[in-house]
N, CA, C and O atoms as a MOPAC input file, in Angstrom:
PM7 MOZYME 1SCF
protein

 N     23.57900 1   -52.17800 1   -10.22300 1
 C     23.56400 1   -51.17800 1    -9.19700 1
 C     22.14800 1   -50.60600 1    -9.11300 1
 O     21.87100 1   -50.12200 1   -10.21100 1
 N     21.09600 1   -50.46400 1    -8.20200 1
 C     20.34900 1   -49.49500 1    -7.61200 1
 C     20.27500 1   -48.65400 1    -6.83800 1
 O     21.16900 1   -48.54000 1    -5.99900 1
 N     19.30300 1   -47.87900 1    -6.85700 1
 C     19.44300 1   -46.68500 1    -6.00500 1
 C     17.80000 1   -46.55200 1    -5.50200 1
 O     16.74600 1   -46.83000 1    -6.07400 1
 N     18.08700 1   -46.03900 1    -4.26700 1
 C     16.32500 1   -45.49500 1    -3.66000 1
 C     16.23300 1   -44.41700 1    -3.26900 1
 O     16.86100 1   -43.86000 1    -2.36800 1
 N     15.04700 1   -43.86400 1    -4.24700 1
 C     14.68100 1   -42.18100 1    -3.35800 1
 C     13.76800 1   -42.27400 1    -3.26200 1
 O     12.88600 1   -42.67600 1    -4.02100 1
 N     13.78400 1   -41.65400 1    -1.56900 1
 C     12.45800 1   -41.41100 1    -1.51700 1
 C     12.19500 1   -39.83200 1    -1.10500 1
 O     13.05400 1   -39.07400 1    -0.65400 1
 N     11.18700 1   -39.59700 1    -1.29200 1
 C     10.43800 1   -38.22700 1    -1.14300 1
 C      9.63200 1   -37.78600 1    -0.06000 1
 O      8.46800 1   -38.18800 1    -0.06100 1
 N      9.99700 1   -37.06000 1     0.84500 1
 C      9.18200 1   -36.93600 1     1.76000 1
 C      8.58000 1   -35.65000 1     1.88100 1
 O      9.24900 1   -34.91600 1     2.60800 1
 N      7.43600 1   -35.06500 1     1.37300 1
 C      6.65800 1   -33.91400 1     1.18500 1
 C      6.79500 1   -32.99900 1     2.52200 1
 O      6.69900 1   -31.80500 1     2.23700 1
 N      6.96200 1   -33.20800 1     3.68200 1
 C      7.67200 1   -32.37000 1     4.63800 1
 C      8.19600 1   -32.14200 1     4.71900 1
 O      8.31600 1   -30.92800 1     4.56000 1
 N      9.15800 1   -32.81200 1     5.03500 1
 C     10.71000 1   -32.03300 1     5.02700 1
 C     10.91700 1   -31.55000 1     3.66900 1
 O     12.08500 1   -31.16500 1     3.71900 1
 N     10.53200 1   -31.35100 1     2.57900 1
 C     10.30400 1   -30.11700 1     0.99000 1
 C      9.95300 1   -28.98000 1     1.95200 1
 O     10.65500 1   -28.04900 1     2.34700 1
 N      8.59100 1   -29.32200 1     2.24700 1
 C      7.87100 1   -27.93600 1     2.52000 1
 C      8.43000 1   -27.55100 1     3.71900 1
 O      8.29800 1   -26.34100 1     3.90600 1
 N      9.06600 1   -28.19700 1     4.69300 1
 C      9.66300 1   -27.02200 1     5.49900 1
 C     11.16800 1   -26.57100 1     5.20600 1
 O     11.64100 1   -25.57800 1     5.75800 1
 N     11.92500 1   -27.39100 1     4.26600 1
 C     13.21700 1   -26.69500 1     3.53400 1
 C     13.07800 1   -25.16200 1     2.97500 1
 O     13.78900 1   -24.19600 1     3.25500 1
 N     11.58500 1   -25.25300 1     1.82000 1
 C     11.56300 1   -24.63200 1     1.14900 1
 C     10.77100 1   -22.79900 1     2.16800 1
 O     10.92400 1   -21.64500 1     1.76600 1
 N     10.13800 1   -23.17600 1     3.23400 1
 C      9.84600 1   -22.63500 1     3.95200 1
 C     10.80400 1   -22.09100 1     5.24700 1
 O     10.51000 1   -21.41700 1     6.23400 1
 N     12.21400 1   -22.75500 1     4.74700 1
 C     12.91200 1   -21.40400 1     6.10100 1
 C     13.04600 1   -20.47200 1     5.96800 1
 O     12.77700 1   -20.02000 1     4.85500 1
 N     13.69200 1   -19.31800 1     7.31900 1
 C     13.74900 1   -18.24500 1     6.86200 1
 C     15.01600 1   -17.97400 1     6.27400 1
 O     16.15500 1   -18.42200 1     6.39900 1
 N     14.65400 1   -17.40900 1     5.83600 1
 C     15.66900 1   -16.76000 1     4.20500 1
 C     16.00400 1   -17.56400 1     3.50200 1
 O     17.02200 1   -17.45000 1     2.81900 1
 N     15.29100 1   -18.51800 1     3.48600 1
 C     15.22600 1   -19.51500 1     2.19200 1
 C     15.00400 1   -19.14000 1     0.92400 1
 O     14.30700 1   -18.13100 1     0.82000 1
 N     15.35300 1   -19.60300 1    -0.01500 1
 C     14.72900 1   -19.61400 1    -1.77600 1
 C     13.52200 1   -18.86700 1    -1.64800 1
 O     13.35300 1   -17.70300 1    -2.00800 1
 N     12.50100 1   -19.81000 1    -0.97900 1
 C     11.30400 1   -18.54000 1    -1.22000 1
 C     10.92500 1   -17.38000 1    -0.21400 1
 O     10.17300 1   -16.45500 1    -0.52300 1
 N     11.41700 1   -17.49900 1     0.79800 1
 C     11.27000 1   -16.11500 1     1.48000 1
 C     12.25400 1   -15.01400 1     0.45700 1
 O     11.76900 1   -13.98500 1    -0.01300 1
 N     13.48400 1   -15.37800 1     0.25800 1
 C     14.23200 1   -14.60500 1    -0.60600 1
 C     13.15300 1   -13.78000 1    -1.79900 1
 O     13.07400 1   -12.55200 1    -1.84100 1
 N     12.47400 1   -14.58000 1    -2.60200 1
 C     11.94500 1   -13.86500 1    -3.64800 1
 C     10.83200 1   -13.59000 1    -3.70200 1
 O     10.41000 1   -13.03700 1    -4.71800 1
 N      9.89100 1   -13.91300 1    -2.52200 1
 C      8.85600 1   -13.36600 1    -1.63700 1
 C      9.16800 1   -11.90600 1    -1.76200 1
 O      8.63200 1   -11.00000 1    -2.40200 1
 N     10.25100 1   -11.95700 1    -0.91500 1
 C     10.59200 1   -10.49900 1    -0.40500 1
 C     11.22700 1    -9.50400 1    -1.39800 1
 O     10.76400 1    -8.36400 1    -1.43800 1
 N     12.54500 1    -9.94900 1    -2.43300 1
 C     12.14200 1    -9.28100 1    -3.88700 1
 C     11.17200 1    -8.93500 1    -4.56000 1
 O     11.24000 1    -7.96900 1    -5.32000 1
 N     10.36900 1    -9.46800 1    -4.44700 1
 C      9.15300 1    -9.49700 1    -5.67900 1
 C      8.13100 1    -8.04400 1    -4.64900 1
 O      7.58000 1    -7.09100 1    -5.20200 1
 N      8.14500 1    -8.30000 1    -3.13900 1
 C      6.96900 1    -7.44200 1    -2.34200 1
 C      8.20000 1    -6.04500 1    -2.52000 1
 O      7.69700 1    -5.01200 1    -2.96300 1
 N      9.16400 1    -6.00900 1    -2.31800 1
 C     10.00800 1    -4.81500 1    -2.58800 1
 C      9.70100 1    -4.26800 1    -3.63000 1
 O      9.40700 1    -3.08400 1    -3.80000 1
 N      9.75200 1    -5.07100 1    -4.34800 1
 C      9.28800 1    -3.89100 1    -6.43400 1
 C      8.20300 1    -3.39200 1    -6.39300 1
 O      7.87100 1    -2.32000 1    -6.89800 1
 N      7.22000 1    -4.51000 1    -5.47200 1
 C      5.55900 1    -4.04200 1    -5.78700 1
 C      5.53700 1    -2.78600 1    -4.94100 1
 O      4.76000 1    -1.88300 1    -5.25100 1
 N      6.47300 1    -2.65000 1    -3.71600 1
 C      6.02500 1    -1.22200 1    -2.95200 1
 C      6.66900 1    -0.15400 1    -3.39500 1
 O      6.22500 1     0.97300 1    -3.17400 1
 N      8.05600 1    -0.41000 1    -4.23400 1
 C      8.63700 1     0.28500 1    -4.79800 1
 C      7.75600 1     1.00300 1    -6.31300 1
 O      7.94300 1     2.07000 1    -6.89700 1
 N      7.03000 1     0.17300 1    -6.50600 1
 C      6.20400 1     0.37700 1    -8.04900 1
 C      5.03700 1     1.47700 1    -7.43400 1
 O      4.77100 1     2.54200 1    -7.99200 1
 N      4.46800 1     1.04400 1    -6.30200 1
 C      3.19900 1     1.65100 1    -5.84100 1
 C      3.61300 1     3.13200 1    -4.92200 1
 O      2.85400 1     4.04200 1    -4.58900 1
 N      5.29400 1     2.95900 1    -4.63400 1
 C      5.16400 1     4.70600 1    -3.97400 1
 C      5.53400 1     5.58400 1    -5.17500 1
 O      5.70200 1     6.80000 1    -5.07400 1
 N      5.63300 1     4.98700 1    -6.16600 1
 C      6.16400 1     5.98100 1    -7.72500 1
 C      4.34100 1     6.01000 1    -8.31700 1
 O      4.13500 1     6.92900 1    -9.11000 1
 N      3.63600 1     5.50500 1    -8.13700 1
 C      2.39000 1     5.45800 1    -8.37900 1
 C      1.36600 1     5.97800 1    -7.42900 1
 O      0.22900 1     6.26500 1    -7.80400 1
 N      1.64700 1     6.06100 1    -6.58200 1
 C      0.57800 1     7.46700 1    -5.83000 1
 C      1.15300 1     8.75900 1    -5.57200 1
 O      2.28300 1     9.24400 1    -5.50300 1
 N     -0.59000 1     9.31300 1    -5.40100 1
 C     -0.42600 1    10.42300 1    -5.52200 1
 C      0.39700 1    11.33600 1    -4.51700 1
 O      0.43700 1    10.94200 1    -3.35200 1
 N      1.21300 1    12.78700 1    -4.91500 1
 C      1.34900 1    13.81100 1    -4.03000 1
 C      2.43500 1    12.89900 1    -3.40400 1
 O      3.14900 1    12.11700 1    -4.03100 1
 N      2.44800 1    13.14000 1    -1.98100 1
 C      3.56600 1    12.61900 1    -0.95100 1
 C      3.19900 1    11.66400 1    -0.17600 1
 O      3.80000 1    11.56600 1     0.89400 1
 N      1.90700 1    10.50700 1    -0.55000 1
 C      1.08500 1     8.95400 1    -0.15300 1
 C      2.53000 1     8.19000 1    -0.46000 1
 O      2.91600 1     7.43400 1     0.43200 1
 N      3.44700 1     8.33600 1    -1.76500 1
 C      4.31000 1     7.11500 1    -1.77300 1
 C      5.17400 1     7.15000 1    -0.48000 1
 O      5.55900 1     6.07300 1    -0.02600 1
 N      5.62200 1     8.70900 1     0.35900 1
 C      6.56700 1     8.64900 1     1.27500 1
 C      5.88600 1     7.65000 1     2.51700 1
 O      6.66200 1     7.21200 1     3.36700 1
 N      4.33700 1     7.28400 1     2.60300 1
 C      3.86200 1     6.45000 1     3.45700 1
 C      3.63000 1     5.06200 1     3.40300 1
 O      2.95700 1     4.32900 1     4.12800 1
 N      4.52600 1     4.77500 1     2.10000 1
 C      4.42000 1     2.70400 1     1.71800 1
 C      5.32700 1     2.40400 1     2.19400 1
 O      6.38400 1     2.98100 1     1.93600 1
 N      5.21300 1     0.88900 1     3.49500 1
 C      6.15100 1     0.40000 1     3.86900 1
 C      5.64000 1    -1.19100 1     3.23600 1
 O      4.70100 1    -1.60600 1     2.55700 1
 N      7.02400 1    -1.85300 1     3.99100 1
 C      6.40000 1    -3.52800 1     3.48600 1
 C      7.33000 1    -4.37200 1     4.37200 1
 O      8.24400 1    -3.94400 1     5.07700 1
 N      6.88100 1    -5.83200 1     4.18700 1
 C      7.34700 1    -6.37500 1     5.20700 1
 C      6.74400 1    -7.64600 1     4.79700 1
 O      5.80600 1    -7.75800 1     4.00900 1
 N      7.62100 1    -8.99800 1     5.65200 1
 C      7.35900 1   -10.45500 1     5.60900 1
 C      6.92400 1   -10.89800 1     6.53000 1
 O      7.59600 1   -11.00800 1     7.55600 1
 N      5.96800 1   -11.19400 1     6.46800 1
 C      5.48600 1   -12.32600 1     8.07400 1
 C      4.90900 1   -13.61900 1     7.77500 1
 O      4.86500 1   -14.16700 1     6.67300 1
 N      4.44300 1   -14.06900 1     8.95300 1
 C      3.74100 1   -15.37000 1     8.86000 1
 C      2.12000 1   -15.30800 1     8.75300 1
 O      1.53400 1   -15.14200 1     9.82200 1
 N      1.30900 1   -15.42700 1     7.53700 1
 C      0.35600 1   -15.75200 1     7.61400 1
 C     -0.38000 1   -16.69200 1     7.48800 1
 O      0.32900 1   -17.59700 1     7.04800 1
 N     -1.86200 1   -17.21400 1     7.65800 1
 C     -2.39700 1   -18.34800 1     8.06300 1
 C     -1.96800 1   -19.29600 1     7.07200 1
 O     -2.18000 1   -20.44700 1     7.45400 1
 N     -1.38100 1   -19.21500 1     5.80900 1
 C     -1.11900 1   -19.87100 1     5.00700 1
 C      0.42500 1   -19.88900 1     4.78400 1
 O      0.81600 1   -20.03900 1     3.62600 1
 N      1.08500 1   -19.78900 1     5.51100 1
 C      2.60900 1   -19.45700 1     5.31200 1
 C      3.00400 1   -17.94900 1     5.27100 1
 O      2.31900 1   -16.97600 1     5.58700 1
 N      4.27500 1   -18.00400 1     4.80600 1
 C      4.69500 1   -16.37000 1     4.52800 1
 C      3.98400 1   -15.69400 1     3.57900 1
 O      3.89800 1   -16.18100 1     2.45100 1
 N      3.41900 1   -14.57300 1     3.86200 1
 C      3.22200 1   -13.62700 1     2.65400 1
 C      3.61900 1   -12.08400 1     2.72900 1
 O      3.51000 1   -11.43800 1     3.77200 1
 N      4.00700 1   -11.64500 1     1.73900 1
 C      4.37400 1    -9.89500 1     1.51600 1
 C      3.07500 1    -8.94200 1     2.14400 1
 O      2.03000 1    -8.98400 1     1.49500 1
 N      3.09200 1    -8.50700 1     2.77500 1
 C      2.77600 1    -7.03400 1     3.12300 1
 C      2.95400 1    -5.57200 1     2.90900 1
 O      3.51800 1    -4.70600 1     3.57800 1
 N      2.40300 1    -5.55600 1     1.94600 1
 C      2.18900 1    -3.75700 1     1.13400 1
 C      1.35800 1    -2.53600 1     2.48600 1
 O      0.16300 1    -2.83400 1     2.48400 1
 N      1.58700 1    -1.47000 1     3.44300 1
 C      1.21100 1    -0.89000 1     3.97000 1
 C      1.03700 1     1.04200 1     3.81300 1
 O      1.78700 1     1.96000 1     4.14700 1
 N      0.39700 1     1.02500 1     3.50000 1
 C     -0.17100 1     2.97600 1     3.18800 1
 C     -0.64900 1     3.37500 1     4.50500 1
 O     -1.79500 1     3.12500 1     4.88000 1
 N      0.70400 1     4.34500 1     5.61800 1
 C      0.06500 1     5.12300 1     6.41800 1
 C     -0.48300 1     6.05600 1     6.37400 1
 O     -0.71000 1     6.56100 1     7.47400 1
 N     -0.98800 1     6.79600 1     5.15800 1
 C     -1.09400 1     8.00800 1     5.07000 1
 C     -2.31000 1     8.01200 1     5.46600 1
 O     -2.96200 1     6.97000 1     5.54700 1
 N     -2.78200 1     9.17700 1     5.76700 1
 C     -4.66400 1     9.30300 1     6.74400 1
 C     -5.27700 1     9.30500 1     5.63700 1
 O     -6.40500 1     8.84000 1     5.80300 1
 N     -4.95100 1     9.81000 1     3.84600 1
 C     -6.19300 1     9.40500 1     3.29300 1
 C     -6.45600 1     8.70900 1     2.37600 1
 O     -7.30400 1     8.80400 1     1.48800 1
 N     -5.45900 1     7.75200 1     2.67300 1
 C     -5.15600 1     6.51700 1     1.74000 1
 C     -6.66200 1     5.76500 1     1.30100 1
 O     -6.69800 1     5.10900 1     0.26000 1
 N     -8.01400 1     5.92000 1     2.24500 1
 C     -8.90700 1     4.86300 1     1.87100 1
 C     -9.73900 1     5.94800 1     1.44600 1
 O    -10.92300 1     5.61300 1     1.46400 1
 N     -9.57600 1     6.96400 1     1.12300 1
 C    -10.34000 1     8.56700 1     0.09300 1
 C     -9.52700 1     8.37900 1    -0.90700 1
 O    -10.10000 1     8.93400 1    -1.84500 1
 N     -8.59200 1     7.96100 1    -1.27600 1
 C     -7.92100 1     8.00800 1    -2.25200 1
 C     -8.05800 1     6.62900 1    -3.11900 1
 O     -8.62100 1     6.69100 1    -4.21200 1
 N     -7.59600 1     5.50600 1    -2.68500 1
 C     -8.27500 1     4.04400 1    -2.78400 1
 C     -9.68500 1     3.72100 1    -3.48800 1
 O     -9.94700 1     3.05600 1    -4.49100 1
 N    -10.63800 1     4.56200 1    -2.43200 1
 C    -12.33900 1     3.99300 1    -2.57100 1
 C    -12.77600 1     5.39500 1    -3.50600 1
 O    -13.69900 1     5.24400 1    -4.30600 1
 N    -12.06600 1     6.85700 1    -3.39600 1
 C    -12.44100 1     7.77100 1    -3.78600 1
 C    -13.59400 1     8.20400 1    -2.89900 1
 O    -14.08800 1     7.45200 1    -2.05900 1
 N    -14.01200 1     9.47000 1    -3.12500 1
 C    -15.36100 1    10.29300 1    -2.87800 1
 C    -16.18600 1    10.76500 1    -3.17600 1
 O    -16.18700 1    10.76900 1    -4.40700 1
 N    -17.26600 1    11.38200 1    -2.67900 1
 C    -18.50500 1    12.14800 1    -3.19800 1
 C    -18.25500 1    12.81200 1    -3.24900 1
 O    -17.16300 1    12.90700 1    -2.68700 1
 N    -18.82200 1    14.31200 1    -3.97400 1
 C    -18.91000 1    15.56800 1    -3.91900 1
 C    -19.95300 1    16.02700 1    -2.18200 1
 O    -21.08600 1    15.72600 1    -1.80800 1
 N    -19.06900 1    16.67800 1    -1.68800 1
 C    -19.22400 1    17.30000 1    -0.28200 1
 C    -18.75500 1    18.42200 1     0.17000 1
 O    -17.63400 1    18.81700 1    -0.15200 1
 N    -19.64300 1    19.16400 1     1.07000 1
 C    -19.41200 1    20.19900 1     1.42100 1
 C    -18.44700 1    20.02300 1     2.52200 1
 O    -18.46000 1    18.94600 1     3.11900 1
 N    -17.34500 1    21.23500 1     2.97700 1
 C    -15.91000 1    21.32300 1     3.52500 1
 C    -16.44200 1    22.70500 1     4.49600 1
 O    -16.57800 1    23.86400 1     4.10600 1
 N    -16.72400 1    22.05600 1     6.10100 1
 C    -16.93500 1    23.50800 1     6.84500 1
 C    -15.82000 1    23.56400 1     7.81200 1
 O    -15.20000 1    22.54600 1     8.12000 1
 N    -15.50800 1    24.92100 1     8.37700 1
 C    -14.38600 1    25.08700 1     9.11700 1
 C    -14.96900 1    24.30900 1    10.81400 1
 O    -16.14600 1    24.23700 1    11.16900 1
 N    -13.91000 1    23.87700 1    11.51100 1
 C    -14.24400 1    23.21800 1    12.68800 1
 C    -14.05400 1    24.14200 1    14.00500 1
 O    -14.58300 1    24.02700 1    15.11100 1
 N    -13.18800 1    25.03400 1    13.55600 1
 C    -12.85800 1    26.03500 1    14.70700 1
 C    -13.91600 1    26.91800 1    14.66000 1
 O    -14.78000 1    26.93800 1    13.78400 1
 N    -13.81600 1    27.81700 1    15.83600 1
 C    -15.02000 1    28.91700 1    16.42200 1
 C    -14.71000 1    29.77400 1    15.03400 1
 O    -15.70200 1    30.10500 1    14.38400 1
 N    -13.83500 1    30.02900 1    14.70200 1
 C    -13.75800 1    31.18300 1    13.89800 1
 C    -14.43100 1    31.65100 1    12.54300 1
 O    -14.62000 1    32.72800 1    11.97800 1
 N    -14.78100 1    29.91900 1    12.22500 1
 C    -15.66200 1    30.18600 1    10.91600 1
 C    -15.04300 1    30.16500 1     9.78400 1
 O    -15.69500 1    30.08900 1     8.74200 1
 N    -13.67400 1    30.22700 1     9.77500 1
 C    -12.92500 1    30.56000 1     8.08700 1
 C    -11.93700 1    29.73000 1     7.71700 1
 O    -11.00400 1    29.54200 1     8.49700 1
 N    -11.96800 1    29.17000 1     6.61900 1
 C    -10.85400 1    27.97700 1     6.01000 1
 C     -9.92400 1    29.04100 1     5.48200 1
 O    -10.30600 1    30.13700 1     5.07100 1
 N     -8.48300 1    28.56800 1     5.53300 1
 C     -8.04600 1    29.25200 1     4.71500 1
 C     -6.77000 1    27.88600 1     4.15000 1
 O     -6.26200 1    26.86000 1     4.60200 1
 N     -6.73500 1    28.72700 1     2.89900 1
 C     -5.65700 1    27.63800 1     1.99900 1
 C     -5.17400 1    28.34200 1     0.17700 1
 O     -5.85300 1    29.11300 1    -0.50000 1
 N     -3.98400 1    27.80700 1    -0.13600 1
 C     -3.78800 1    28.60600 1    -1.08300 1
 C     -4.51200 1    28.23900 1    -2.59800 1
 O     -4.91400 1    27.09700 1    -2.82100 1
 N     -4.63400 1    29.36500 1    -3.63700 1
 C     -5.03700 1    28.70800 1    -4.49200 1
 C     -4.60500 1    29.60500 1    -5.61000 1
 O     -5.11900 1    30.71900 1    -5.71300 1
 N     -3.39400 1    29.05800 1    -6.73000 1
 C     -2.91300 1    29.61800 1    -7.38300 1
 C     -1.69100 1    30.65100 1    -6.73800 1
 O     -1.40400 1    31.79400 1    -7.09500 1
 N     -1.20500 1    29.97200 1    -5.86800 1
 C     -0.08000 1    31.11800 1    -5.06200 1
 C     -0.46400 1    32.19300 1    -4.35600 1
 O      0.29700 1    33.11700 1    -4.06800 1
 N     -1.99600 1    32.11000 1    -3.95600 1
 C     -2.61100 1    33.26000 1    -3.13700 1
 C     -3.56200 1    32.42400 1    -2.13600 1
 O     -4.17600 1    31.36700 1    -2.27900 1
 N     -3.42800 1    33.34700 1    -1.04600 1
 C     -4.02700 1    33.06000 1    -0.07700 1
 C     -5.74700 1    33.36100 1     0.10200 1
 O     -6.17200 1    34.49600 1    -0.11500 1
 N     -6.53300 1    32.42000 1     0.44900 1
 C     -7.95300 1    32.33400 1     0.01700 1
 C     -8.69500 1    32.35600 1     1.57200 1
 O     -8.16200 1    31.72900 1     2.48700 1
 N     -9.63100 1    32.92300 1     1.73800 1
 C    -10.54200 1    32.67700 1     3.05400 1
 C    -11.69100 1    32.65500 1     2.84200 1
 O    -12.28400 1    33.70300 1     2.58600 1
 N    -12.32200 1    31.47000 1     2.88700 1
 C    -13.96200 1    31.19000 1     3.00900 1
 C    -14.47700 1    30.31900 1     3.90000 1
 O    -13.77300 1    29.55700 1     4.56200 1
 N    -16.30500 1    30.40600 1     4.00400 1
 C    -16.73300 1    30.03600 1     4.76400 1
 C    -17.01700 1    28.46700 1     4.48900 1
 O    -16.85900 1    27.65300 1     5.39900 1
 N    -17.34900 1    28.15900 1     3.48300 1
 C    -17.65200 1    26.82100 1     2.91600 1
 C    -17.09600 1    26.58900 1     1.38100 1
 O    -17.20600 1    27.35100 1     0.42100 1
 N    -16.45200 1    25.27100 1     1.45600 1
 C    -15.65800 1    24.70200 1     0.07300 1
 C    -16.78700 1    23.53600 1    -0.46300 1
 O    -17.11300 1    22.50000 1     0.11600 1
 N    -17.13200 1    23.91700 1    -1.39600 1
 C    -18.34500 1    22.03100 1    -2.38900 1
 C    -17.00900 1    21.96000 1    -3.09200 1
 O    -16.49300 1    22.68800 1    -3.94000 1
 N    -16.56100 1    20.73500 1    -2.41300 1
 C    -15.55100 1    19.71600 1    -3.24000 1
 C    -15.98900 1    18.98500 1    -3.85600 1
 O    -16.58200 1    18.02100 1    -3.37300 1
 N    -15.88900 1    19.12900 1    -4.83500 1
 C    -16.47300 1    17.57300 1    -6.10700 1
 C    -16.36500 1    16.43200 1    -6.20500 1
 O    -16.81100 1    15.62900 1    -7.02500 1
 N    -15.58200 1    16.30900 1    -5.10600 1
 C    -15.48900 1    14.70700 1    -4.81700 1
 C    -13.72900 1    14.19800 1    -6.24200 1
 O    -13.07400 1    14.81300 1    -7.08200 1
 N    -13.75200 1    13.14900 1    -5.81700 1
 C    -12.49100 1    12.90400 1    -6.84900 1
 C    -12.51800 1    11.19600 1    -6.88600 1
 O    -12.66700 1    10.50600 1    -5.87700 1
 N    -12.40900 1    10.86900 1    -7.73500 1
 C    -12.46900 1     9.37700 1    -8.00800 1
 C    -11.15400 1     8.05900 1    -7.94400 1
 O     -9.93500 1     8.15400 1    -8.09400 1
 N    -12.11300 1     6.76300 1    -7.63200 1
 C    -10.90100 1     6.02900 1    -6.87900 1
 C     -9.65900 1     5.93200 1    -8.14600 1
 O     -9.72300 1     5.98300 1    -9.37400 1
 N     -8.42800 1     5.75300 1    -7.08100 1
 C     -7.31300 1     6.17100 1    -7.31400 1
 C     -6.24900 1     4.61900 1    -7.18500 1
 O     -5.03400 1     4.78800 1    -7.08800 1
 N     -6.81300 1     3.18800 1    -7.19400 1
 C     -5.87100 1     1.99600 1    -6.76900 1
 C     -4.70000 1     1.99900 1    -6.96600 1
 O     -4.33400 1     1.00500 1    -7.59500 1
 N     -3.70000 1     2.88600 1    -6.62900 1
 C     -2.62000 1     2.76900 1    -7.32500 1
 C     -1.91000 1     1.44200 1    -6.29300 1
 O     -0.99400 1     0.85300 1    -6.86600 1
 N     -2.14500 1     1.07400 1    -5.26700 1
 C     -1.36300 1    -0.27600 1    -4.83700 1
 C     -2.14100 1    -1.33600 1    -5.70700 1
 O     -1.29400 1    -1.36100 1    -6.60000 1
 N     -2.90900 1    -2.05600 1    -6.05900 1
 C     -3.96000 1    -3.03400 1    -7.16000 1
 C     -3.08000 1    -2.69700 1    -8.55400 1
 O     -2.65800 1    -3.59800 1    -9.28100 1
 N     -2.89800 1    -1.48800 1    -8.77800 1
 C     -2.53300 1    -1.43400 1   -10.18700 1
 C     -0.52700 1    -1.22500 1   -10.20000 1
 O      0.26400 1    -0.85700 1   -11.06800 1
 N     -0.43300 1    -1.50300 1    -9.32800 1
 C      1.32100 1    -1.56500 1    -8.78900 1
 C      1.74900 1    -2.90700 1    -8.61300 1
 O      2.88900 1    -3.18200 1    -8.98800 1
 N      0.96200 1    -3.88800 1    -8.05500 1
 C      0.47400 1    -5.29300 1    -8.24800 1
 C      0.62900 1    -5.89700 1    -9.99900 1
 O      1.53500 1    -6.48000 1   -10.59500 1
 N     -0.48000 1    -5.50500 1   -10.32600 1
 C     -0.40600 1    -5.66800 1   -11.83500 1
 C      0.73300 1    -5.08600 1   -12.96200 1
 O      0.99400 1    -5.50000 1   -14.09200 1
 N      1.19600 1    -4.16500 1   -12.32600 1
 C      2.13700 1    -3.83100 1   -13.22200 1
 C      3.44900 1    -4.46400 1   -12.92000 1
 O      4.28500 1    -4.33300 1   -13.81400 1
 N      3.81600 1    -5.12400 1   -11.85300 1
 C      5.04700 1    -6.11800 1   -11.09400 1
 C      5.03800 1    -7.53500 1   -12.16800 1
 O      6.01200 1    -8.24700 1   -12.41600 1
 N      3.74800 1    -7.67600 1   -12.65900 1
 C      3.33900 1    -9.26700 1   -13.22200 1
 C      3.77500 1    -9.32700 1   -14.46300 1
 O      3.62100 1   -10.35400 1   -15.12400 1

């Protein structure tokens, strides 16, 4: 008795490439933990702005990790120490500090240093 197989490297790669196939399935597990890992890992209320998602990129499917928050790339790249002036006519910042209310003309923020918590949400998934 014999038998013949043969192998045809396309039809693999587009089996293994449908949607909701084997690997879209754990594509999409695996990008769930990592965004799930990275909104428990930033700062303040940045995790309520991680979404994620599957698409098609130039190389097939890949996971998509997304931070809407406005200062996700101050937080990311970090900053300098800079001066903070008010934008309105009025001249005066105000904001709390220690449960009291503060009014000045100019804040020197010290700047604060980068913060990767999606890179290190990545690494901690592995």
């Amino acid at each position: 008795m014999s038998a013949e197989v043969r192998i045809e490297p396309g039809r693999i790669t587009r089996f293994l490439r449908l949607r909701n196939g084997r690997v879209e399935r754990k594509l999409r597990e695996r990008t769930e933990r990592v965004a799930r890992i990275a909104a428990q890992e930033a700062p303040g209320s940045m995790g309520r702005y991680i979404d994620w998602h599957i698409g098609q990129g130039p190389r097939g499917l890949e996971g998509v990790i997304t931070c809407d928050h406005p200062a996700t790339l101050y937080v990311l790249n970090g900053t300098r120490p800079h001066l903070i002036r008010p934008r309105r006519r009025n001249g005066v910042l105000r904001f709390e500090v220690g449960g009291e209310v503060v009014y000045t003309r100019l804040v020197r923020h010290p700047g604060g240093r980068p913060n990767n918590f999606l890179g290190r949400a990545l690494r901690m998934e592995r």
